[in-house]
Amino acid sequence: MSKKTNAKKEAWQKKQEQKGKNVMKWIFGVLIILAIIYLVWTFSIVA
């Protein structure tokens, strides 16, 4: 492959990796928020 193709491929891979990390942060953030909401809801039912 040419250098231009390699550079484009590497740039695309870095971009995809960054997007993947961003998605993972959002997923874990939402799961943590849902867990906190569930805990509050559970304690409000028990109390």
mmCIF file of C-alpha atoms in Angstrom:
data_model
loop_
_atom_site.group_PDB
_atom_site.id
_atom_site.type_symbol
_atom_site.label_atom_id
_atom_site.label_comp_id
_atom_site.label_asym_id
_atom_site.label_seq_id
_atom_site.Cartn_x
_atom_site.Cartn_y
_atom_site.Cartn_z
ATOM 1 C CA MET A 1 0.000 0.000 0.000
ATOM 2 C CA SER A 2 1.057 3.550 -0.510
ATOM 3 C CA LYS A 3 2.006 5.883 2.304
ATOM 4 C CA LYS A 4 -1.124 7.958 1.674
ATOM 5 C CA THR A 5 -3.372 4.911 2.067
ATOM 6 C CA ASN A 6 -1.564 3.858 5.244
ATOM 7 C CA ALA A 7 -1.899 7.348 6.711
ATOM 8 C CA LYS A 8 -5.623 7.416 5.950
ATOM 9 C CA LYS A 9 -6.089 3.950 7.446
ATOM 10 C CA GLU A 10 -4.228 4.884 10.639
ATOM 11 C CA ALA A 11 -6.171 8.133 10.979
ATOM 12 C CA TRP A 12 -9.441 6.251 10.517
ATOM 13 C CA GLN A 13 -8.436 3.629 13.096
ATOM 14 C CA LYS A 14 -7.544 6.318 15.652
ATOM 15 C CA LYS A 15 -10.846 8.054 14.996
ATOM 16 C CA GLN A 16 -12.784 4.803 15.441
ATOM 17 C CA GLU A 17 -10.879 3.994 18.631
ATOM 18 C CA GLN A 18 -11.712 7.412 20.082
ATOM 19 C CA LYS A 19 -15.387 7.016 19.160
ATOM 20 C CA GLY A 20 -15.415 3.571 20.775
ATOM 21 C CA LYS A 21 -13.935 4.924 24.002
ATOM 22 C CA ASN A 22 -16.484 7.729 24.007
ATOM 23 C CA VAL A 23 -19.363 5.266 23.585
ATOM 24 C CA MET A 24 -18.016 3.102 26.414
ATOM 25 C CA LYS A 25 -17.844 6.132 28.728
ATOM 26 C CA TRP A 26 -21.463 7.000 27.926
ATOM 27 C CA ILE A 27 -22.643 3.424 28.489
ATOM 28 C CA PHE A 28 -20.909 3.125 31.872
ATOM 29 C CA GLY A 29 -22.114 6.595 32.874
ATOM 30 C CA VAL A 30 -25.726 5.733 32.083
ATOM 31 C CA LEU A 31 -25.442 2.406 33.921
ATOM 32 C CA ILE A 32 -24.080 4.131 37.024
ATOM 33 C CA ILE A 33 -26.858 6.724 36.935
ATOM 34 C CA LEU A 34 -29.485 3.991 36.558
ATOM 35 C CA ALA A 35 -27.967 2.092 39.485
ATOM 36 C CA ILE A 36 -28.150 5.196 41.685
ATOM 37 C CA ILE A 37 -31.758 5.822 40.657
ATOM 38 C CA TYR A 38 -32.592 2.185 41.428
ATOM 39 C CA LEU A 39 -30.979 2.447 44.871
ATOM 40 C CA VAL A 40 -32.925 5.610 45.686
ATOM 41 C CA TRP A 41 -36.147 4.018 44.472
ATOM 42 C CA THR A 42 -35.510 0.821 46.466
ATOM 43 C CA PHE A 43 -34.775 2.702 49.693
ATOM 44 C CA SER A 44 -37.847 4.894 49.208
ATOM 45 C CA ILE A 45 -40.031 1.757 48.863
ATOM 46 C CA VAL A 46 -38.524 0.139 51.985
ATOM 47 C CA ALA A 47 -38.661 3.265 54.134
#
